[in-house]
Coordinates of C-alpha atoms and ligand atoms in Angstrom, one line a residue:
M69 CA 25.2 -12.2 0.4
A70 CA 22.5 -13.9 1.2
R71 CA 18.7 -14.0 1.0
T72 CA 15.7 -14.4 2.0
D73 CA 11.8 -14.1 0.8
A74 CA 11.9 -11.5 3.8
I75 CA 13.0 -9.2 5.7
V76 CA 11.4 -7.5 9.1
L77 CA 13.2 -4.8 10.8
G78 CA 13.0 -4.6 14.1
A79 CA 12.4 -8.0 16.9
G80 CA 9.6 -6.2 19.5
I81 CA 6.7 -8.3 19.9
V82 CA 5.8 -6.8 16.8
G83 CA 8.0 -7.4 14.1
A84 CA 9.1 -11.3 16.4
S85 CA 5.6 -11.8 15.2
A86 CA 5.3 -10.8 12.3
A87 CA 8.7 -13.1 11.0
L88 CA 6.7 -15.2 13.0
H89 CA 3.9 -15.7 11.2
L90 CA 6.0 -15.4 7.5
V91 CA 8.5 -18.2 8.4
K92 CA 4.9 -20.2 9.5
R93 CA 3.2 -19.2 5.9
G94 CA 6.7 -20.8 4.4
L95 CA 8.9 -18.1 3.7
S96 CA 12.6 -17.7 4.4
V97 CA 13.5 -14.9 6.5
A98 CA 15.8 -12.8 8.3
L99 CA 14.6 -10.9 11.4
V100 CA 17.3 -7.7 11.8
D101 CA 18.0 -6.2 15.3
R102 CA 20.9 -3.8 16.8
R103 CA 19.7 -5.7 20.2
G104 CA 18.7 -9.0 21.9
P105 CA 14.4 -9.6 21.0
G106 CA 12.2 -8.1 23.0
E107 CA 14.8 -5.3 25.0
E108 CA 13.3 -2.1 24.0
T109 CA 9.5 -1.7 24.6
S110 CA 8.0 -5.1 24.5
Y111 CA 10.6 -5.2 27.4
G112 CA 9.0 -3.1 30.1
N113 CA 5.4 -2.9 29.1
A114 CA 2.9 -4.3 31.9
G115 CA 1.9 -7.1 30.1
I116 CA -2.0 -6.8 29.7
I117 CA -3.0 -8.4 26.4
E118 CA -6.1 -6.1 26.3
G119 CA -9.0 -7.9 24.0
N120 CA -11.7 -5.7 25.9
T121 CA -10.1 -2.6 24.8
L122 CA -13.2 -0.2 23.5
F123 CA -11.6 2.9 23.7
A124 CA -8.3 4.7 22.7
H125 CA -7.2 6.6 25.8
A126 CA -8.6 9.9 25.8
F127 CA -7.2 13.7 25.7
P128 CA -8.2 15.0 28.7
N129 CA -11.1 17.2 29.3
G130 CA -12.5 20.0 31.6
L131 CA -10.0 22.7 32.4
E132 CA -9.0 21.7 35.7
A133 CA -7.3 18.3 34.3
L134 CA -5.8 20.4 31.9
L135 CA -4.7 22.9 34.1
K136 CA -3.3 20.3 36.9
I137 CA -0.7 18.6 33.8
A138 CA 0.4 22.1 33.0
L139 CA 1.3 22.7 36.1
K140 CA 3.2 18.8 36.5
Q141 CA 0.6 17.6 39.0
S142 CA -1.3 15.5 37.5
P143 CA -0.1 12.3 37.9
E144 CA -1.1 10.4 35.1
A145 CA 0.5 13.2 32.6
N146 CA 3.6 14.5 31.9
Y147 CA 5.8 16.9 29.8
H148 CA 8.5 18.6 28.5
L149 CA 8.0 21.7 27.8
A150 CA 10.5 21.9 24.4
A151 CA 9.2 19.1 23.4
L152 CA 5.5 20.9 23.6
P153 CA 5.6 23.2 20.0
G154 CA 6.8 20.6 17.4
L155 CA 3.6 18.2 19.2
V156 CA 0.7 20.8 18.9
P157 CA 0.1 19.8 15.2
W158 CA 0.0 16.1 16.5
L159 CA -1.8 16.7 20.0
L160 CA -5.0 18.7 18.0
Q161 CA -5.2 16.1 15.4
Y162 CA -5.4 13.2 19.2
R163 CA -8.1 15.8 20.6
A164 CA -9.9 15.5 17.7
N165 CA -9.6 11.9 17.5
T166 CA -10.4 11.0 21.1
R167 CA -14.2 12.6 21.0
G168 CA -17.5 11.9 19.8
A169 CA -18.5 10.2 16.6
R170 CA -14.4 9.8 16.1
A171 CA -14.2 7.6 19.4
M172 CA -16.5 5.8 18.0
D173 CA -14.4 4.8 14.8
F174 CA -11.3 4.0 16.8
V175 CA -14.1 1.1 17.9
K176 CA -15.7 -0.5 15.2
A177 CA -12.3 -0.4 13.3
M178 CA -10.4 -1.8 16.2
R179 CA -12.1 -4.5 17.2
P180 CA -11.7 -7.0 14.8
L181 CA -8.0 -6.5 15.8
Y182 CA -8.9 -6.4 19.9
A183 CA -11.1 -9.2 19.4
R184 CA -8.4 -11.9 18.1
A185 CA -5.4 -10.8 20.6
V186 CA -5.8 -13.4 23.6
A187 CA -6.6 -16.3 21.4
E188 CA -3.4 -15.1 18.5
H189 CA -0.9 -15.4 21.6
E190 CA -1.9 -18.0 22.8
A191 CA -2.3 -20.3 20.1
L192 CA 1.9 -19.2 19.4
M193 CA 2.6 -19.4 23.5
A194 CA 1.5 -22.9 23.3
E195 CA 4.3 -23.8 20.1
A196 CA 6.6 -22.0 21.3
G197 CA 6.9 -23.2 24.8
A198 CA 5.6 -20.8 27.0
A199 CA 2.5 -20.8 27.6
R200 CA 4.3 -20.8 31.3
Y201 CA 3.8 -17.2 31.3
L202 CA 0.2 -16.8 30.2
R203 CA -2.3 -15.6 32.8
K204 CA -6.0 -15.4 31.8
S205 CA -7.8 -14.2 35.2
G206 CA -8.0 -10.7 33.3
W207 CA -8.0 -7.5 34.9
L208 CA -9.1 -4.9 37.2
K209 CA -9.4 -1.1 36.8
I210 CA -10.5 0.3 40.2
Y211 CA -12.0 3.1 40.6
W212 CA -11.7 5.9 43.6
S213 CA -15.2 7.2 43.7
D214 CA -18.1 7.4 42.8
A215 CA -16.9 10.4 40.1
S216 CA -14.9 8.6 38.1
F217 CA -16.7 5.0 38.1
A218 CA -19.7 6.8 36.4
A219 CA -17.4 8.6 34.2
T220 CA -16.6 5.3 32.7
A221 CA -20.2 4.3 31.8
R222 CA -20.0 4.8 28.3
E223 CA -17.0 2.5 28.4
R224 CA -19.3 0.0 29.9
E225 CA -22.9 0.2 28.2
L226 CA -20.8 -0.5 24.8
A227 CA -19.2 -3.5 26.5
A228 CA -22.8 -4.9 27.3
E229 CA -24.1 -4.0 23.5
L230 CA -21.1 -5.3 21.5
G231 CA -21.5 -8.8 24.8
L232 CA -17.9 -8.4 25.9
S233 CA -17.3 -9.6 30.2
R234 CA -17.7 -7.7 32.3
R235 CA -18.8 -7.2 35.8
A236 CA -18.4 -4.2 38.5
L237 CA -17.2 -4.9 41.8
T238 CA -17.8 -3.7 45.3
P239 CA -14.4 -3.3 47.2
D240 CA -15.6 -6.5 49.4
E241 CA -16.2 -8.9 45.5
T242 CA -12.4 -7.0 45.0
R243 CA -10.5 -8.4 48.0
A244 CA -12.3 -11.7 47.1
L245 CA -10.6 -12.2 44.3
E246 CA -7.2 -9.8 45.4
P247 CA -7.0 -10.0 49.4
S248 CA -4.4 -8.1 49.3
L249 CA -6.1 -5.1 48.0
A250 CA -6.7 -3.1 51.2
P251 CA -10.5 -1.7 50.6
V252 CA -9.1 2.8 49.8
F253 CA -11.4 2.5 46.3
A254 CA -14.9 2.9 45.5
H255 CA -15.7 0.8 43.1
A256 CA -14.0 -2.2 40.3
V257 CA -14.2 -4.0 36.9
H258 CA -12.7 -7.1 36.1
W259 CA -12.6 -7.1 32.7
P260 CA -12.1 -11.2 32.5
E261 CA -11.6 -11.9 28.3
A262 CA -8.0 -9.5 28.7
A263 CA -5.1 -11.7 29.6
S264 CA -1.8 -10.3 30.9
V265 CA 2.0 -12.0 31.0
S266 CA 3.9 -12.3 33.3
N267 CA 7.0 -11.9 31.7
P268 CA 6.2 -9.4 28.2
A269 CA 10.5 -10.1 27.2
A270 CA 10.6 -13.1 27.7
V271 CA 7.3 -13.6 25.2
T272 CA 9.3 -12.0 22.8
K273 CA 12.1 -14.3 23.4
A274 CA 10.2 -17.1 22.7
Y275 CA 8.5 -16.4 20.0
V276 CA 12.3 -15.5 18.3
D277 CA 13.2 -18.6 20.0
L278 CA 10.3 -20.5 17.6
F279 CA 10.8 -18.2 14.9
T280 CA 14.8 -20.0 14.5
K281 CA 13.3 -23.3 14.7
L282 CA 11.4 -23.1 12.1
G283 CA 14.4 -21.9 10.0
G284 CA 14.3 -18.2 10.9
L285 CA 17.3 -16.5 10.3
V286 CA 18.1 -13.4 13.9
L287 CA 20.9 -11.8 12.5
N288 CA 22.4 -8.5 14.0
G289 CA 22.1 -4.9 12.3
D290 CA 21.1 -1.7 11.6
A291 CA 17.7 -1.5 10.6
R292 CA 18.8 2.7 8.6
T293 CA 21.3 0.9 6.0
L294 CA 17.4 -0.5 4.3
R295 CA 18.2 0.5 0.9
R296 CA 17.0 -0.5 -2.9
S297 CA 18.9 -2.8 -4.9
G298 CA 17.3 -3.9 -8.2
E299 CA 14.9 -5.0 -7.6
F300 CA 15.6 -6.2 -4.2
W301 CA 15.4 -4.2 -0.4
R302 CA 19.4 -5.2 0.9
V303 CA 20.3 -4.4 4.7
D304 CA 23.5 -5.0 6.1
N305 CA 24.5 -6.8 8.6
D306 CA 27.3 -8.6 11.2
E307 CA 27.2 -11.4 8.6
G308 CA 27.3 -8.7 5.9
P309 CA 24.4 -7.2 3.1
V310 CA 21.3 -9.4 3.3
D311 CA 18.6 -9.1 0.5
A312 CA 14.9 -9.7 -0.1
R313 CA 11.8 -8.4 -2.1
I314 CA 10.4 -7.8 0.6
A315 CA 11.2 -6.0 4.0
V316 CA 8.5 -5.0 6.6
V317 CA 9.0 -2.5 9.6
A318 CA 8.2 -3.2 12.5
L319 CA 10.9 -0.8 14.0
G320 CA 8.3 1.1 17.1
P321 CA 9.1 4.4 17.7
W322 CA 12.6 4.3 16.2
A323 CA 10.6 3.7 12.6
P324 CA 10.8 7.4 11.3
D325 CA 14.8 7.3 11.6
L326 CA 14.5 5.0 8.8
L327 CA 11.4 5.9 6.7
G328 CA 11.5 9.6 7.1
P329 CA 14.8 9.4 4.2
L330 CA 12.7 7.4 2.1
G331 CA 10.0 10.4 2.2
I332 CA 7.3 8.4 4.3
R333 CA 6.3 10.8 7.1
L334 CA 3.0 9.9 8.9
P335 CA 1.8 11.3 12.2
L336 CA 3.6 9.4 14.6
A337 CA 4.5 10.6 18.5
V338 CA 5.9 8.6 21.6
K339 CA 4.0 8.8 24.5
R340 CA 7.1 7.8 26.9
G341 CA 6.3 5.6 30.0
Y342 CA 8.0 4.1 32.8
H343 CA 8.1 1.4 35.2
R344 CA 10.1 0.2 38.7
H345 CA 9.4 -3.1 39.7
Y346 CA 9.1 -3.1 44.0
K347 CA 9.3 -6.1 46.1
A348 CA 5.5 -6.8 48.3
Q349 CA 6.0 -6.7 52.1
G350 CA 4.9 -10.3 53.9
N351 CA 3.0 -12.6 52.0
A352 CA 0.9 -10.3 49.9
A353 CA 0.5 -10.6 46.2
L354 CA -1.8 -10.4 42.8
S355 CA -3.2 -12.8 40.3
R356 CA -3.6 -10.2 38.0
P357 CA -3.2 -6.8 36.6
I358 CA -4.9 -3.7 38.4
V359 CA -5.0 -0.1 36.3
D360 CA -5.9 3.0 38.4
T361 CA -7.8 5.0 36.9
D362 CA -8.4 7.8 39.3
Y363 CA -4.1 8.0 39.1
G364 CA -3.0 6.5 36.1
Y365 CA -0.8 4.0 37.2
C366 CA -0.4 0.0 36.7
L367 CA 0.1 -2.1 39.0
A368 CA 1.2 -6.5 37.6
P369 CA 2.5 -9.2 38.9
M370 CA 5.8 -10.0 36.7
E371 CA 8.8 -12.5 37.4
Q372 CA 11.5 -9.8 38.6
G373 CA 8.2 -8.4 41.7
M374 CA 5.5 -5.9 41.1
R375 CA 6.0 -3.5 37.9
L376 CA 4.5 -0.1 39.0
T377 CA 4.2 1.1 35.2
T378 CA 3.0 5.0 34.7
G379 CA 1.4 6.6 32.1
A380 CA 1.9 9.0 29.2
E381 CA 4.9 11.7 29.3
F382 CA 5.2 13.9 26.2
A383 CA 8.8 14.4 25.9
G384 CA 11.4 13.7 22.9
R385 CA 11.9 10.2 22.7
D386 CA 15.8 10.4 23.1
A387 CA 16.0 13.4 25.6
A388 CA 17.1 12.6 28.9
P389 CA 14.0 10.4 31.7
T390 CA 12.9 12.6 34.2
P391 CA 10.7 9.6 36.0
V392 CA 8.6 12.5 37.7
Q393 CA 5.4 10.0 37.9
I394 CA 6.8 7.1 39.6
D395 CA 6.7 9.5 42.5
R396 CA 3.2 11.4 41.8
V397 CA 1.5 8.0 42.0
L398 CA 3.7 5.7 44.4
P399 CA 2.0 7.2 47.5
A400 CA -1.4 6.0 45.6
A401 CA 0.1 3.0 45.1
K402 CA 1.3 2.2 48.0
A403 CA -2.4 2.6 49.9
L404 CA -3.6 0.8 47.5
F405 CA -1.4 -2.4 48.1
P406 CA 1.8 -3.4 50.0
L407 CA 5.0 -2.1 47.4
G408 CA 8.1 -2.6 49.8
D409 CA 11.6 -1.5 48.8
G410 CA 12.5 -0.8 45.0
V411 CA 13.6 -3.7 43.4
E412 CA 16.5 -1.6 40.9
A413 CA 18.0 1.9 41.4
Q414 CA 16.2 3.5 38.6
P415 CA 13.0 3.5 37.0
W416 CA 13.0 2.0 33.3
M417 CA 12.1 4.0 30.4
G418 CA 10.3 3.3 27.0
S419 CA 8.5 5.2 24.3
R420 CA 4.7 4.1 23.0
P421 CA 4.9 4.9 19.5
C422 CA 1.3 6.5 18.6
F423 CA -0.7 7.7 15.6
S424 CA -2.8 10.2 16.8
D425 CA -5.7 8.4 15.1
S426 CA -4.0 5.4 18.1
R427 CA -4.2 2.9 14.8
P428 CA -1.0 1.1 13.8
V429 CA 0.1 1.6 10.9
I430 CA -0.3 -2.8 8.9
G431 CA 0.0 -2.8 4.4
P432 CA 1.8 -1.8 1.9
A433 CA 4.5 1.3 2.3
P434 CA 3.2 3.9 0.0
G435 CA 5.0 4.6 -2.9
H436 CA 7.7 2.0 -2.3
P437 CA 7.3 -2.0 -4.3
G438 CA 8.2 -4.4 -1.5
L439 CA 8.2 -2.7 1.9
W440 CA 6.2 -3.1 4.0
L441 CA 5.2 -1.2 7.3
D442 CA 3.8 -3.1 11.2
Y443 CA 4.1 0.1 13.9
G444 CA 2.7 2.5 15.7
H445 CA 0.7 0.3 18.4
A446 CA 1.1 2.6 20.9
H447 CA -0.6 1.4 24.1
W448 CA -1.0 -1.7 22.7
G449 CA 2.2 -3.3 21.0
L450 CA 1.4 -6.4 23.6
T451 CA -1.7 -7.1 22.8
L452 CA -1.8 -6.2 19.2
G453 CA 1.3 -8.4 18.0
P454 CA 0.5 -12.0 17.2
A455 CA -2.3 -10.4 15.4
S456 CA -1.2 -7.7 13.1
G457 CA 1.5 -10.3 12.5
R458 CA -1.0 -12.2 11.0
L459 CA -2.9 -9.7 9.4
L460 CA 0.6 -8.5 7.6
A461 CA 1.3 -12.0 6.4
E462 CA -2.0 -12.6 5.5
M463 CA -1.1 -10.2 2.7
I464 CA 1.9 -10.3 1.6
T465 CA 1.3 -13.4 0.9
G466 CA -2.2 -12.9 -0.9
A467 CA -3.6 -15.1 1.3
A468 CA -7.6 -13.8 2.8
T469 CA -7.5 -11.2 5.4
F470 CA -8.8 -12.2 8.9
C471 CA -10.3 -8.7 8.6
D472 CA -10.6 -5.8 6.4
P473 CA -7.1 -3.8 6.7
K474 CA -8.3 -0.6 5.2
P475 CA -8.5 1.7 8.8
Y476 CA -4.9 0.0 9.3
S477 CA -3.8 2.5 5.6
A478 CA -0.6 4.5 5.9
D479 CA -3.1 5.8 3.1
R480 CA -6.6 6.8 5.5
F481 CA -3.4 9.6 6.4
A482 CA -2.9 11.4 2.7
S483 CA -4.8 13.8 1.7
Ligands
FAD64 C1 5.3 1.9 30.3 C2 4.4 1.5 29.7 C3 3.2 0.3 29.8 C4 3.0 -0.7 28.1 N1 1.2 -2.0 28.6 C5 1.6 -2.2 27.8 C6 0.2 -3.5 28.1 O1 0.5 -3.4 29.1 N2 -0.6 -4.6 27.4 C7 -0.2 -3.4 25.8 O2 0.0 -4.2 25.1 N3 0.7 -2.8 25.8 C8 1.6 -1.7 26.3 N4 2.4 -1.2 26.2 C9 3.0 -0.8 24.8 C10 4.2 -1.6 24.5 O3 5.1 -1.8 24.9 C11 4.6 -1.2 22.9 O4 3.3 -1.1 21.8 C12 4.6 -1.9 22.4 O5 6.5 -3.5 22.7 C13 5.6 -1.6 20.8 O6 6.8 -3.2 20.4 P1 7.8 -2.6 18.8 O7 8.3 -4.2 18.4 O8 7.0 -2.0 18.0 O9 8.7 -1.6 18.6 P2 10.0 -2.5 20.5 O10 9.3 -3.6 21.3 O11 10.2 -1.5 20.2 O12 10.5 -2.9 19.5 C14 11.2 -2.0 17.9 C15 12.7 -3.0 17.8 O13 13.2 -2.0 16.9 C16 15.0 -1.8 17.3 N5 15.5 -0.8 16.6 C17 15.0 0.5 16.4 N6 15.7 1.1 16.0 C18 16.6 0.2 14.9 C19 17.5 0.1 14.3 N7 18.0 1.5 13.7 N8 18.3 -0.9 13.1 C20 18.2 -1.9 13.9 N9 17.0 -2.8 14.8 C21 16.4 -1.8 15.6 C22 14.8 -2.1 18.7 O14 16.1 -2.6 18.8 C23 13.5 -2.8 18.8 O15 13.9 -4.6 19.8 C24 3.1 0.1 26.8 C25 4.4 0.7 26.5 C26 5.2 1.4 28.2 C27 6.1 2.1 27.2

């Protein structure tokens, strides 16, 4: 039977980053997954390291927007009727948390993590030999109308107050940055402090390779076998059980499968999302991801092609895929950029693990000594994986933390 100082469960970007930060601090660490590193949610995201993020994604405002979603005509959101009754309490909490003063609570709580996002990735990429995936060219948000641009003015005002760089651009100025975009939009904003990657799964794999090089163990096993064994946590894997005093749950959308039976029930839901790659016509290209705020999709240049990603789908995590949003946004995406044939026959689907206040949980599991939580990174798991991993490793090793971990505590849901 193997024994390590720590077991990290889940080798997505969040678990890989946590395992790497622990091993870099001298702990012996086993990283356990039932698949290869970065093959689930961390495979298919839009690759944006959103260091500039201020507000959480707002709950739709106004009758017209809600009606459009209800009638399944909204490009940015879809739902399965069967999932709605179970989601109502979470949706009401989510709605309250994205309004008024609470929207600012998110900004204040999350700024220290976002502010570290790009630098933490850059440091790990340099060490892991993965810098070739990084583009420090920011991202562009585009707006088709004066009204949709004006509706997001608060974000830009707050960015100015906090000293975050952003540049509002005319269509011509935008096309100077991205000549392949058609001038179908009215405004754009360039956020230069964000970064992006050309292959999110390869970045996670590179971090796991570095982890192995530094002495970390990668094991194939089912995290749900985690159990107490005296003063240790034990998990089964292909090479027999492994024990450690410390276990970290970094299972993203699957964390409740393990935590529920342990009696830890936190308000996590999933926002499913899809992607499909398309060939670019002729020499058309993009140097950075483009987010179309009116139609709720992102177009991100990837090694596999132009990755078109969709907004949120509220459905059971394991329910059959219904990639209708790809079809809803495709005409707008094609009007914006000359997309050619699809690369894969079927879209990819993933599940963003999202707490009702959109913040992750990073810290000790209530009532279970030695058990730590690092999950629920919602729309920003790629962005925040390395910063979260650093914070968690600092907490576990008793070092000074680079920011106050209280806003990410599981205890915030106790009442
Ligand atoms: C369409 C889309 C676009 C996105 N775009 C962005 C973006 O541009 N920028 C950004 O920052 N974020 C983005 N995200 C969010 C981001 O992808 C996620 O927040 C992030 O991948 C979550 O990482 P994770 O490591 O927590 O989870 P995962 O990557 O899902 O990792 C969890 C791991 O746990 C393993 N696991 C599960 N159950 C078990 C078990 N029983 N036993 C063993 N192992 C198990 C899985 O195999 C998996 O490897 C996007 C998400 C989607 C869906």
